Amino acid sequence: MATVIGRLLGLAFLLCFGTGLYSHFLQQPLPWMVFPTRPAGLYQLTQGTHIVAGIACFPLLLAKLYVVFPQLFRYPPVTSFAGFLERASIALFVGASLVEITIGLLNTYQWYPFPFPFRQVHFALSFVIIGSLLVHIGVKLPLIAAHWRAGPRVPDEPRPVGSALAGSATEGLPRTRGLTGRLLSYIDATPTVPARTSRRGFLTTVALGVTAVVGLTAGQTFAPLDAANLFGPRKKGVGQQGVPVNRTSAQAKVATSAMAADWVLTVAVGDTERSFSRAELAALPQTDADLPIACVEGWSQMASWRGVRLRDLIDEAGGSTDSDLRLISLEQRGGFRQTEMGSEYVRDPLTLVALELNGEVLDLEHGYPARMIAPGRPGVLQTKWLSRIEAIDA
Ligand SMILES: Nc1nc2c(c(=O)[nH]1)N[C@H]1C(S)=C(S)[C@@H](COP(=O)(O)O)O[C@H]1N2
Ligand SMILES: [Mo]
């Protein structure tokens, strides 16, 4: 049972780790990194998977802890070096995992009751988790190998949950010497604990738990599950122009500057600057694109945008689409007032300086007078209330 749940948990953690790294590097790329801009919903998929797999970790981790619980508090706790490694990696793994998924869940609710920066800690802990998981698997490797070598078990009575996990798997195997032998005998010495529930009942409970927490939140990303989205913090279609708003114009303190009659979007390339009023932007050729807003916090929403192709605007201003860009918002403070965009997004014909959303003039809350919208990018980089676009010299 510990193995079955451990595998599922391992899979969920690997999904979270991979999609998490992708999200991290999109936001903080290394200089040589180039990202795919298509499919347009790629980030919606990876980040939706990240949140869903993370949420599934709650019942899985609790189930795993429940199954191995008696062994966690065995006495004496450590009798050998291998045993020490095993204990230490588990302590680290369990502690770090619980903190990781808890702050991750709180983040989806935009609630930060902890005194440290979320993103850096979530990122750093993921390496602690994967590292301790590798040590854990490494230490258990002899046991895992012995299990596979032992061949298929003869079907017998349903095995109770909470019975000695290892003892049965190594029964009848010849004793080996060295670290492996010490480890096996260490694990074999685990006392058998009485059955607390049947295997089938337990697995059903875990499956129901996973289905419930995933089913009741995944709708914030995966549209077909929208109706069942009871606990996801955002609902599809709720918000101005049918799209949720992440940070409001009031929070960003841009209500006045965004509505100002003399607003212009300045495009700076090399030593030249060109400013476009909203009317001038609207007079340039307009393009329609269906692109999602896909927030790192897990919600996403498809929307129809209309505006000027970014590459046309850069052309118009005399720039090259081989340059990376810096996008600057009217917002004076806040982490997302300034973002950078790789030239792969500049060249993509779906990347727009959007002036309209779902058939109407862009709402102030969605970034009026103009906002960036590009395929395959995290919501945080879809800068609202644009003020200035600068080419970054290579
Ligand atoms: N200037 C600015 N742009 C911003 C933000 C912000 O705080 N300031 N938030 C970003 C985030 S986190 C998301 S998810 C999207 C959400 O866009 P929406 O509010 O139009 O749905 O806008 C992005 N653009
Ligand atoms: Mo976001």
Short mmCIF file of C-alpha atoms and ligand atoms in Angstrom, two decimals:
data_model
loop_
_atom_site.label_atom_id
_atom_site.label_comp_id
_atom_site.label_asym_id
_atom_site.label_seq_id
_atom_site.Cartn_x
_atom_site.Cartn_y
_atom_site.Cartn_z
CA MET A 1 0.00 0.00 0.00
CA ALA A 2 2.82 2.38 0.87
CA THR A 3 4.38 1.58 -2.49
CA VAL A 4 1.20 2.09 -4.50
CA ILE A 5 0.52 5.44 -2.89
CA GLY A 6 4.19 6.31 -2.98
CA ARG A 7 4.25 5.85 -6.75
CA LEU A 8 1.20 8.07 -7.23
CA LEU A 9 2.70 10.66 -4.93
CA GLY A 10 6.02 10.44 -6.76
CA LEU A 11 4.23 10.97 -10.07
CA ALA A 12 2.33 13.97 -8.69
CA PHE A 13 5.55 15.48 -7.32
CA LEU A 14 7.40 15.00 -10.60
CA LEU A 15 4.52 16.65 -12.50
CA CYS A 16 4.60 19.54 -10.05
CA PHE A 17 8.37 19.83 -10.24
CA GLY A 18 8.53 19.82 -14.05
CA THR A 19 5.64 22.23 -14.58
CA GLY A 20 6.92 24.36 -11.70
CA LEU A 21 10.37 24.69 -13.24
CA TYR A 22 8.76 25.62 -16.55
CA SER A 23 6.72 28.33 -14.86
CA HIS A 24 9.73 29.55 -12.92
CA PHE A 25 11.95 29.92 -15.96
CA LEU A 26 9.22 31.61 -17.99
CA GLN A 27 9.20 34.28 -15.31
CA GLN A 28 12.94 34.30 -14.68
CA PRO A 29 14.61 32.97 -17.84
CA LEU A 30 18.29 32.22 -18.11
CA PRO A 31 19.86 34.32 -20.88
CA TRP A 32 19.96 31.54 -23.49
CA MET A 33 16.38 30.36 -22.96
CA VAL A 34 13.82 30.49 -25.79
CA PHE A 35 10.27 29.31 -25.16
CA PRO A 36 7.63 27.80 -27.43
CA THR A 37 4.84 30.28 -28.12
CA ARG A 38 2.43 27.59 -29.33
CA PRO A 39 0.12 25.98 -28.61
CA ALA A 40 -1.31 29.22 -27.28
CA GLY A 41 -2.77 27.38 -24.30
CA LEU A 42 0.49 25.64 -23.36
CA TYR A 43 0.98 27.50 -20.10
CA GLN A 44 -2.69 27.08 -19.26
CA LEU A 45 -2.10 23.34 -19.54
CA THR A 46 1.22 23.18 -17.65
CA GLN A 47 0.14 25.46 -14.84
CA GLY A 48 -3.32 23.88 -14.61
CA THR A 49 -1.55 20.54 -14.28
CA HIS A 50 0.75 22.00 -11.64
CA ILE A 51 -2.14 23.14 -9.46
CA VAL A 52 -4.23 19.99 -9.99
CA ALA A 53 -1.31 17.67 -9.21
CA GLY A 54 -0.42 19.82 -6.19
CA ILE A 55 -3.96 19.62 -4.85
CA ALA A 56 -3.99 15.84 -5.41
CA CYS A 57 -0.90 15.65 -3.18
CA PHE A 58 -2.97 16.51 -0.09
CA PRO A 59 -4.98 13.28 0.08
CA LEU A 60 -2.06 11.26 -1.30
CA LEU A 61 0.43 12.57 1.24
CA LEU A 62 -2.03 12.14 4.10
CA ALA A 63 -2.75 8.58 2.94
CA LYS A 64 0.92 7.77 2.71
CA LEU A 65 1.54 9.18 6.19
CA TYR A 66 -1.41 7.18 7.51
CA VAL A 67 -0.08 3.95 6.05
CA VAL A 68 3.45 4.35 7.34
CA PHE A 69 2.50 6.20 10.52
CA PRO A 70 3.53 3.53 13.08
CA GLN A 71 6.95 3.23 11.45
CA LEU A 72 7.58 6.95 11.68
CA PHE A 73 7.78 6.75 15.47
CA ARG A 74 9.61 3.50 15.87
CA TYR A 75 11.92 3.17 18.88
CA PRO A 76 14.88 3.33 18.88
CA PRO A 77 14.60 5.76 15.94
CA VAL A 78 18.05 5.09 14.51
CA THR A 79 20.17 1.97 14.75
CA SER A 80 22.44 2.27 11.72
CA PHE A 81 23.83 4.76 9.24
CA ALA A 82 21.49 3.57 6.49
CA GLY A 83 18.67 3.84 8.94
CA PHE A 84 19.73 7.35 9.83
CA LEU A 85 19.78 8.39 6.16
CA GLU A 86 16.38 6.86 5.72
CA ARG A 87 14.92 8.68 8.74
CA ALA A 88 16.56 12.00 7.90
CA SER A 89 15.46 11.97 4.27
CA ILE A 90 11.91 11.12 5.30
CA ALA A 91 11.79 13.82 7.96
CA LEU A 92 13.01 16.36 5.43
CA PHE A 93 10.72 15.08 2.72
CA VAL A 94 7.58 15.06 4.84
CA GLY A 95 8.27 18.42 6.46
CA ALA A 96 9.20 20.18 3.22
CA SER A 97 6.30 18.62 1.31
CA LEU A 98 3.71 19.67 3.86
CA VAL A 99 4.98 23.25 3.82
CA GLU A 100 5.26 23.24 0.02
CA ILE A 101 1.73 22.12 -0.77
CA THR A 102 0.25 24.26 2.00
CA ILE A 103 1.83 27.52 0.85
CA GLY A 104 1.03 26.52 -2.73
CA LEU A 105 -2.65 26.09 -1.87
CA LEU A 106 -2.72 29.38 0.05
CA ASN A 107 -1.15 31.04 -2.99
CA THR A 108 -4.04 29.93 -5.19
CA TYR A 109 -6.23 31.93 -2.82
CA GLN A 110 -3.79 34.88 -2.99
CA TRP A 111 -3.39 34.60 0.76
CA TYR A 112 0.10 35.11 2.13
CA PRO A 113 -0.05 34.75 5.90
CA PHE A 114 3.58 33.66 6.08
CA PRO A 115 6.54 36.02 6.64
CA PHE A 116 8.63 34.93 3.64
CA PRO A 117 8.40 35.52 -0.10
CA PHE A 118 6.25 32.82 -1.66
CA ARG A 119 7.91 32.26 -5.00
CA GLN A 120 11.52 31.95 -3.81
CA VAL A 121 10.61 29.63 -0.93
CA HIS A 122 8.29 27.48 -3.08
CA PHE A 123 11.10 27.17 -5.64
CA ALA A 124 13.85 26.37 -3.12
CA LEU A 125 11.73 23.83 -1.23
CA SER A 126 11.03 21.93 -4.43
CA PHE A 127 14.73 21.06 -4.61
CA VAL A 128 14.76 19.99 -0.97
CA ILE A 129 11.79 17.74 -1.74
CA ILE A 130 13.20 16.21 -4.92
CA GLY A 131 16.62 15.81 -3.26
CA SER A 132 15.27 14.09 -0.16
CA LEU A 133 13.03 11.96 -2.38
CA LEU A 134 16.09 10.81 -4.32
CA VAL A 135 17.91 9.96 -1.07
CA HIS A 136 14.78 8.17 0.16
CA ILE A 137 14.50 6.12 -3.04
CA GLY A 138 18.26 5.51 -3.07
CA VAL A 139 18.19 4.16 0.46
CA LYS A 140 15.17 2.00 -0.33
CA LEU A 141 16.63 0.82 -3.62
CA PRO A 142 17.86 -2.55 -2.30
CA LEU A 143 14.40 -3.17 -0.93
CA ILE A 144 12.75 -2.10 -4.17
CA ALA A 145 15.13 -4.31 -6.17
CA ALA A 146 14.50 -7.24 -3.83
CA HIS A 147 10.78 -6.72 -4.30
CA TRP A 148 11.09 -6.88 -8.09
CA ARG A 149 13.46 -9.86 -7.98
CA ALA A 150 11.04 -11.74 -5.75
CA GLY A 151 8.66 -11.95 -8.72
CA PRO A 152 4.88 -11.77 -8.58
CA ARG A 153 3.31 -12.68 -5.29
CA VAL A 154 0.97 -15.59 -5.00
CA PRO A 155 -2.45 -14.03 -4.48
CA ASP A 156 -3.44 -14.52 -0.89
CA GLU A 157 -5.70 -12.95 1.68
CA PRO A 158 -6.14 -9.23 1.11
CA ARG A 159 -3.23 -7.62 2.89
CA PRO A 160 -4.20 -5.20 5.61
CA VAL A 161 -3.18 -1.57 5.42
CA GLY A 162 -0.58 -0.73 8.00
CA SER A 163 0.96 -4.16 8.09
CA ALA A 164 4.74 -4.20 7.97
CA LEU A 165 5.40 -2.92 4.49
CA ALA A 166 8.75 -4.40 4.00
CA GLY A 167 8.71 -7.63 5.91
CA SER A 168 6.44 -9.43 3.52
CA ALA A 169 8.24 -8.22 0.41
CA THR A 170 11.56 -9.61 1.57
CA GLU A 171 10.31 -12.82 3.11
CA GLY A 172 12.29 -15.83 2.05
CA LEU A 173 14.98 -13.81 0.34
CA PRO A 174 18.56 -14.78 1.12
CA ARG A 175 20.26 -12.45 3.57
CA THR A 176 22.75 -10.17 1.84
CA ARG A 177 25.75 -8.64 3.48
CA GLY A 178 27.00 -5.09 3.68
CA LEU A 179 24.88 -1.97 3.57
CA THR A 180 22.09 -3.74 1.74
CA GLY A 181 21.96 -6.52 4.27
CA ARG A 182 21.97 -4.13 7.19
CA LEU A 183 19.25 -2.11 5.57
CA LEU A 184 17.08 -5.13 4.86
CA SER A 185 17.46 -6.48 8.36
CA TYR A 186 16.80 -3.01 9.72
CA ILE A 187 13.59 -2.77 7.76
CA ASP A 188 12.69 -6.39 8.44
CA ALA A 189 12.87 -5.68 12.14
CA THR A 190 9.84 -3.43 11.75
CA PRO A 191 7.15 -4.74 14.03
CA THR A 192 3.95 -5.82 12.38
CA VAL A 193 1.09 -3.54 13.25
CA PRO A 194 -2.47 -4.75 13.33
CA ALA A 195 -4.79 -4.14 10.41
CA ARG A 196 -6.84 -1.00 10.72
CA THR A 197 -8.84 -1.20 7.54
CA SER A 198 -9.01 -3.27 4.37
CA ARG A 199 -6.78 -2.46 1.40
CA ARG A 200 -9.67 -2.04 -0.96
CA GLY A 201 -11.60 0.20 1.41
CA PHE A 202 -8.53 2.31 1.98
CA LEU A 203 -7.69 2.71 -1.72
CA THR A 204 -11.31 3.61 -2.45
CA THR A 205 -11.18 6.26 0.25
CA VAL A 206 -7.98 7.74 -1.16
CA ALA A 207 -9.38 7.66 -4.72
CA LEU A 208 -12.54 9.41 -3.54
CA GLY A 209 -10.45 11.98 -1.70
CA VAL A 210 -8.35 12.74 -4.77
CA THR A 211 -11.39 12.84 -7.05
CA ALA A 212 -13.18 15.19 -4.66
CA VAL A 213 -10.40 17.75 -4.17
CA VAL A 214 -9.38 17.69 -7.83
CA GLY A 215 -12.94 17.58 -9.19
CA LEU A 216 -14.07 20.48 -7.03
CA THR A 217 -11.20 22.80 -8.03
CA ALA A 218 -9.90 21.79 -11.47
CA GLY A 219 -12.74 23.71 -13.16
CA GLN A 220 -10.80 26.92 -12.57
CA THR A 221 -8.56 25.77 -15.42
CA PHE A 222 -10.30 22.94 -17.25
CA ALA A 223 -13.51 24.38 -18.65
CA PRO A 224 -15.50 21.10 -18.76
CA LEU A 225 -15.26 20.89 -14.95
CA ASP A 226 -16.33 24.49 -14.44
CA ALA A 227 -19.75 23.59 -13.01
CA ALA A 228 -18.09 21.53 -10.28
CA ASN A 229 -15.66 24.28 -9.33
CA LEU A 230 -16.86 24.90 -5.76
CA PHE A 231 -13.56 25.57 -4.01
CA GLY A 232 -11.38 27.05 -6.72
CA PRO A 233 -11.03 30.71 -5.80
CA ARG A 234 -11.93 31.97 -9.31
CA LYS A 235 -14.96 31.15 -11.40
CA LYS A 236 -14.94 31.27 -15.15
CA GLY A 237 -16.92 34.11 -16.65
CA VAL A 238 -17.10 36.07 -13.38
CA GLY A 239 -15.59 39.53 -13.68
CA GLN A 240 -15.67 42.50 -16.02
CA GLN A 241 -16.32 41.42 -19.63
CA GLY A 242 -16.67 37.84 -18.43
CA VAL A 243 -13.04 37.49 -17.37
CA PRO A 244 -11.78 37.36 -13.75
CA VAL A 245 -9.59 40.26 -12.63
CA ASN A 246 -6.44 39.56 -10.73
CA ARG A 247 -5.21 42.95 -9.64
CA THR A 248 -7.68 45.80 -9.85
CA SER A 249 -6.98 49.32 -11.09
CA ALA A 250 -7.59 50.55 -7.54
CA GLN A 251 -5.00 48.16 -6.09
CA ALA A 252 -2.57 49.19 -8.80
CA LYS A 253 -3.47 52.89 -8.27
CA VAL A 254 -3.77 53.52 -11.99
CA ALA A 255 -7.41 54.62 -12.25
CA THR A 256 -6.48 58.27 -12.90
CA SER A 257 -3.45 57.80 -15.14
CA ALA A 258 -5.18 55.14 -17.23
CA MET A 259 -8.21 57.34 -17.91
CA ALA A 260 -6.12 60.46 -18.67
CA ALA A 261 -6.93 62.04 -22.04
CA ASP A 262 -3.25 62.55 -22.84
CA TRP A 263 -2.30 58.88 -22.41
CA VAL A 264 0.16 57.62 -25.02
CA LEU A 265 2.03 54.37 -25.51
CA THR A 266 5.68 55.13 -26.04
CA VAL A 267 7.81 52.70 -28.04
CA ALA A 268 11.54 53.22 -27.58
CA VAL A 269 13.99 51.52 -29.94
CA GLY A 270 17.63 52.50 -29.86
CA ASP A 271 17.76 56.27 -29.61
CA THR A 272 14.36 56.91 -31.11
CA GLU A 273 11.02 57.06 -29.35
CA ARG A 274 7.58 57.10 -30.88
CA SER A 275 4.40 57.74 -29.02
CA PHE A 276 0.98 56.46 -30.06
CA SER A 277 -2.29 57.82 -28.76
CA ARG A 278 -5.14 55.37 -28.37
CA ALA A 279 -6.73 56.70 -31.56
CA GLU A 280 -3.46 56.17 -33.43
CA LEU A 281 -3.23 52.60 -32.16
CA ALA A 282 -6.83 51.99 -33.20
CA ALA A 283 -6.06 53.33 -36.67
CA LEU A 284 -3.36 50.70 -37.25
CA PRO A 285 -4.43 47.32 -38.74
CA GLN A 286 -6.32 45.33 -36.09
CA THR A 287 -6.01 41.59 -35.45
CA ASP A 288 -8.36 39.23 -33.61
CA ALA A 289 -7.01 36.44 -31.44
CA ASP A 290 -8.49 33.95 -28.97
CA LEU A 291 -5.96 33.62 -26.19
CA PRO A 292 -6.23 32.56 -22.57
CA ILE A 293 -5.25 34.46 -19.48
CA ALA A 294 -3.51 31.74 -17.48
CA CYS A 295 -2.60 32.87 -14.01
CA VAL A 296 0.22 31.21 -12.06
CA GLU A 297 -2.30 30.87 -9.23
CA GLY A 298 -4.12 28.26 -11.23
CA TRP A 299 -7.16 29.87 -12.79
CA SER A 300 -7.35 30.48 -16.48
CA GLN A 301 -9.89 31.81 -18.90
CA MET A 302 -10.14 31.92 -22.67
CA ALA A 303 -10.99 35.30 -24.15
CA SER A 304 -11.26 37.08 -27.51
CA TRP A 305 -8.87 39.96 -27.95
CA ARG A 306 -8.51 42.59 -30.65
CA GLY A 307 -5.64 44.94 -31.10
CA VAL A 308 -2.40 45.79 -32.88
CA ARG A 309 0.11 43.07 -33.61
CA LEU A 310 3.12 43.79 -31.45
CA ARG A 311 5.48 43.11 -34.36
CA ASP A 312 3.60 45.63 -36.54
CA LEU A 313 3.92 48.22 -33.80
CA ILE A 314 7.65 47.57 -33.45
CA ASP A 315 7.99 47.85 -37.25
CA GLU A 316 6.02 51.08 -37.20
CA ALA A 317 8.38 52.47 -34.56
CA GLY A 318 11.41 51.45 -36.63
CA GLY A 319 12.52 48.58 -34.37
CA SER A 320 13.54 45.01 -35.10
CA THR A 321 11.57 41.96 -34.03
CA ASP A 322 14.84 40.30 -33.06
CA SER A 323 15.11 42.40 -29.92
CA ASP A 324 13.73 41.40 -26.56
CA LEU A 325 11.37 43.95 -25.04
CA ARG A 326 10.77 45.55 -21.70
CA LEU A 327 7.10 46.26 -21.03
CA ILE A 328 6.34 49.01 -18.55
CA SER A 329 2.98 49.66 -16.97
CA LEU A 330 1.43 52.87 -15.67
CA GLU A 331 1.56 51.20 -12.28
CA GLN A 332 4.10 52.89 -10.02
CA ARG A 333 4.65 50.02 -7.60
CA GLY A 334 4.11 46.30 -7.61
CA GLY A 335 6.10 43.35 -8.86
CA PHE A 336 4.48 43.25 -12.29
CA ARG A 337 4.75 46.90 -13.26
CA GLN A 338 7.67 45.97 -15.50
CA THR A 339 8.19 42.68 -17.34
CA GLU A 340 10.43 41.39 -20.09
CA MET A 341 9.45 39.55 -23.26
CA GLY A 342 11.68 37.37 -25.41
CA SER A 343 11.77 38.10 -29.14
CA GLU A 344 10.05 34.76 -29.88
CA TYR A 345 6.85 36.30 -28.51
CA VAL A 346 7.45 39.58 -30.33
CA ARG A 347 7.58 37.73 -33.66
CA ASP A 348 4.47 35.61 -33.01
CA PRO A 349 1.57 37.05 -35.06
CA LEU A 350 -0.85 36.37 -32.18
CA THR A 351 0.96 38.66 -29.75
CA LEU A 352 -1.18 41.77 -29.47
CA VAL A 353 -1.26 45.14 -27.83
CA ALA A 354 -4.92 44.58 -27.03
CA LEU A 355 -7.45 47.40 -27.21
CA GLU A 356 -10.62 45.29 -27.04
CA LEU A 357 -11.78 42.29 -25.05
CA ASN A 358 -14.74 40.06 -25.90
CA GLY A 359 -16.08 42.55 -28.41
CA GLU A 360 -15.94 45.65 -26.21
CA VAL A 361 -13.42 48.37 -25.47
CA LEU A 362 -10.97 46.88 -22.97
CA ASP A 363 -12.30 47.45 -19.44
CA LEU A 364 -10.17 49.55 -17.09
CA GLU A 365 -9.80 46.47 -14.87
CA HIS A 366 -8.39 44.47 -17.77
CA GLY A 367 -5.77 47.05 -18.65
CA TYR A 368 -7.39 49.99 -20.52
CA PRO A 369 -6.12 51.84 -22.52
CA ALA A 370 -3.92 48.97 -23.79
CA ARG A 371 -2.51 45.72 -22.44
CA MET A 372 -0.21 42.98 -23.67
CA ILE A 373 -1.59 39.58 -24.56
CA ALA A 374 0.69 36.86 -25.95
CA PRO A 375 0.27 33.12 -26.57
CA GLY A 376 1.75 30.63 -24.13
CA ARG A 377 2.73 33.11 -21.44
CA PRO A 378 1.86 33.20 -17.72
CA GLY A 379 -0.77 35.78 -16.71
CA VAL A 380 1.77 37.73 -14.66
CA LEU A 381 3.58 38.65 -17.87
CA GLN A 382 0.44 39.88 -19.65
CA THR A 383 1.10 43.46 -18.61
CA LYS A 384 -1.97 45.68 -18.13
CA TRP A 385 -2.17 49.49 -18.41
CA LEU A 386 0.79 49.69 -20.77
CA SER A 387 2.74 52.89 -20.77
CA ARG A 388 6.05 52.17 -22.46
CA ILE A 389 7.71 49.45 -24.54
CA GLU A 390 11.51 49.45 -24.79
CA ALA A 391 13.75 47.35 -26.99
CA ILE A 392 16.51 45.76 -24.95
CA ASP A 393 19.75 46.00 -26.88
CA ALA A 394 21.25 42.60 -27.51
N1 LIG B 1 0.40 46.16 -14.68
C1 LIG B 1 -0.02 44.96 -14.24
N2 LIG B 1 -0.33 44.00 -15.14
C2 LIG B 1 -0.76 42.79 -14.73
C3 LIG B 1 -0.85 42.48 -13.35
C4 LIG B 1 -0.49 43.49 -12.43
O1 LIG B 1 -0.54 43.32 -11.20
N3 LIG B 1 -0.09 44.73 -12.91
N4 LIG B 1 -1.26 41.24 -12.97
C5 LIG B 1 -1.01 40.16 -13.91
C6 LIG B 1 -1.61 38.90 -13.54
S1 LIG B 1 -0.93 38.10 -12.19
C7 LIG B 1 -2.58 38.28 -14.26
S2 LIG B 1 -3.10 36.73 -13.91
C8 LIG B 1 -3.23 38.98 -15.39
C9 LIG B 1 -4.71 38.95 -15.18
O2 LIG B 1 -5.34 39.72 -16.15
P1 LIG B 1 -6.82 40.20 -15.90
O3 LIG B 1 -6.87 40.87 -14.55
O4 LIG B 1 -7.17 41.08 -17.04
O5 LIG B 1 -7.65 38.94 -15.90
O6 LIG B 1 -2.79 40.31 -15.50
C10 LIG B 1 -1.43 40.51 -15.33
N5 LIG B 1 -1.08 41.87 -15.66
MO MO B 2 -1.65 36.00 -12.20
#
